[in-house]
């Protein structure tokens, strides 16, 4: 027999079936879940949002993930790299506006040139900002040597989504070759931690073939690997990708968003002091999606600092918001949305995950 939701929410350690029950709550019944998650967040990490200025460095990618609009077999996007000056300007903008932290994200590239360019940029940004700007990388799977070089050059955090913790589903979302291997991705998360990074992962929600069991297992996976940060959001189909063929199987976008918010809330309850991002894909579905994520337990936002002229070339999925915005537009929109949600902004604060701070102390 199904347990009542209020009884589940009183439990200390949620189990698979309980998580599944919570994830399937629909509005208005998920309001009680959000209320509990906001309460947990307030007590564990406070109602403060940390900003990470997002720099989409390049859409060149050697991989062919079946869901992603910048996969290498999609010949439509105009490929770009930001110039060194553009990256430095974006970092300076973040520093001046007291974001305290940036994320450099890109398609995957392991060429010597790419590796050394990132290394050089990291050193330069650190020098220019007296080491005060925290740098997160999201540059896919690389060798341990590369991760060490970037860490030594001044990167502190690394985001690498597992995409789904179910290896069989992972195979349906990726070509079956060495470049797209589930076990390698999992090992890479361990490598990143070994090198010393504060590590983040995440999944897409509402993928074709994905079940509520998969999603509940994803949350248990985050707990099992004791992750420091999570960024997860709805899968949004892109017409020039192989997965688009399965669009008839997808839940409506609004339902994918509701489930994503439920995922954020349940995760906050399960892992009280980690950092959880309110992701752009949530805002794509609902202009209020990110504020709703904050009220469901998220505490990180990533204003886009990519120069406006490149934005429509970094389209991972359709209708990605902010394509026409510049950095100022993104910042203003975000500040407004954070204040509207009744939260404050952690200007000038690195906002390391409390979970990470405790982990390295012990
Ligand atoms: N290339 C790096 C990687 O894959 O780890 C970093 C950049 S990649 C564009 C960042 C994330 O975008 C992926 O981890 C994936 O979860 C997300 N993404 C890609 N296509 C998406 C889609 N169609 N809908 C939602 N998220 C998507
Ligand atoms: Fe490349 Fe990342 Fe997109 Fe996969 S998700 S195709 S690795 S940019």
mmCIF file of N, CA, C and O in Angstrom, residues 21-31 212 251 255 258-259 262:
data_model
loop_
_atom_site.group_PDB
_atom_site.id
_atom_site.type_symbol
_atom_site.label_atom_id
_atom_site.label_comp_id
_atom_site.label_asym_id
_atom_site.label_seq_id
_atom_site.Cartn_x
_atom_site.Cartn_y
_atom_site.Cartn_z
ATOM 1 N N UNK A 21 7.357 7.666 -5.257
ATOM 2 C CA UNK A 21 6.054 8.272 -4.922
ATOM 3 C C UNK A 21 6.169 9.793 -4.975
ATOM 4 O O UNK A 21 5.319 10.478 -5.555
ATOM 5 N N UNK A 22 7.247 10.333 -4.403
ATOM 6 C CA UNK A 22 7.409 11.791 -4.373
ATOM 7 C C UNK A 22 7.600 12.354 -5.787
ATOM 8 O O UNK A 22 7.048 13.403 -6.129
ATOM 9 N N UNK A 23 8.357 11.645 -6.599
ATOM 10 C CA UNK A 23 8.637 12.163 -7.947
ATOM 11 C C UNK A 23 7.382 12.217 -8.816
ATOM 12 O O UNK A 23 7.297 12.996 -9.757
ATOM 13 N N UNK A 24 6.406 11.364 -8.479
ATOM 14 C CA UNK A 24 5.197 11.310 -9.316
ATOM 15 C C UNK A 24 4.106 12.282 -8.862
ATOM 16 O O UNK A 24 3.035 12.341 -9.469
ATOM 17 N N UNK A 25 4.396 13.054 -7.825
ATOM 18 C CA UNK A 25 3.388 14.023 -7.356
ATOM 19 C C UNK A 25 3.152 15.078 -8.427
ATOM 20 O O UNK A 25 4.093 15.575 -9.049
ATOM 21 N N UNK A 26 1.880 15.394 -8.635
ATOM 22 C CA UNK A 26 1.565 16.431 -9.635
ATOM 23 C C UNK A 26 1.037 17.662 -8.916
ATOM 24 O O UNK A 26 0.548 17.560 -7.799
ATOM 25 N N UNK A 27 1.082 18.835 -9.565
ATOM 26 C CA UNK A 27 0.507 20.010 -8.910
ATOM 27 C C UNK A 27 -1.002 19.801 -8.722
ATOM 28 O O UNK A 27 -1.610 19.183 -9.588
ATOM 29 N N UNK A 28 -1.625 20.221 -7.673
ATOM 30 C CA UNK A 28 -1.037 20.986 -6.575
ATOM 31 C C UNK A 28 -0.452 20.120 -5.458
ATOM 32 O O UNK A 28 0.049 20.656 -4.481
ATOM 33 N N UNK A 29 -0.496 18.759 -5.621
ATOM 34 C CA UNK A 29 -0.044 17.941 -4.477
ATOM 35 C C UNK A 29 1.449 18.038 -4.221
ATOM 36 O O UNK A 29 1.908 17.667 -3.133
ATOM 37 N N UNK A 30 2.250 18.496 -5.214
ATOM 38 C CA UNK A 30 3.688 18.586 -4.914
ATOM 39 C C UNK A 30 4.055 19.834 -4.097
ATOM 40 O O UNK A 30 5.199 19.998 -3.697
ATOM 41 N N UNK A 31 3.050 20.690 -3.799
ATOM 42 C CA UNK A 31 3.347 21.897 -3.005
ATOM 43 C C UNK A 31 3.925 21.510 -1.632
ATOM 44 O O UNK A 31 4.854 22.157 -1.134
ATOM 45 N N UNK A 212 10.290 6.238 -13.983
ATOM 46 C CA UNK A 212 10.439 6.825 -12.645
ATOM 47 C C UNK A 212 11.439 6.024 -11.811
ATOM 48 O O UNK A 212 12.093 6.579 -10.935
ATOM 49 N N UNK A 251 6.846 12.959 -22.571
ATOM 50 C CA UNK A 251 5.808 13.640 -21.789
ATOM 51 C C UNK A 251 5.745 15.083 -22.268
ATOM 52 O O UNK A 251 6.739 15.617 -22.770
ATOM 53 N N UNK A 255 5.078 18.763 -18.065
ATOM 54 C CA UNK A 255 5.219 17.638 -17.116
ATOM 55 C C UNK A 255 6.680 17.338 -16.850
ATOM 56 O O UNK A 255 7.083 17.002 -15.733
ATOM 57 N N UNK A 258 7.714 19.775 -14.282
ATOM 58 C CA UNK A 258 7.205 19.452 -12.932
ATOM 59 C C UNK A 258 8.045 18.338 -12.318
ATOM 60 O O UNK A 258 8.417 18.398 -11.146
ATOM 61 N N UNK A 259 8.364 17.324 -13.125
ATOM 62 C CA UNK A 259 9.163 16.203 -12.589
ATOM 63 C C UNK A 259 10.567 16.693 -12.228
ATOM 64 O O UNK A 259 11.151 16.285 -11.219
ATOM 65 N N UNK A 262 10.360 18.330 -8.969
ATOM 66 C CA UNK A 262 10.245 17.298 -7.928
ATOM 67 C C UNK A 262 11.619 16.666 -7.657
ATOM 68 O O UNK A 262 11.974 16.399 -6.497
#
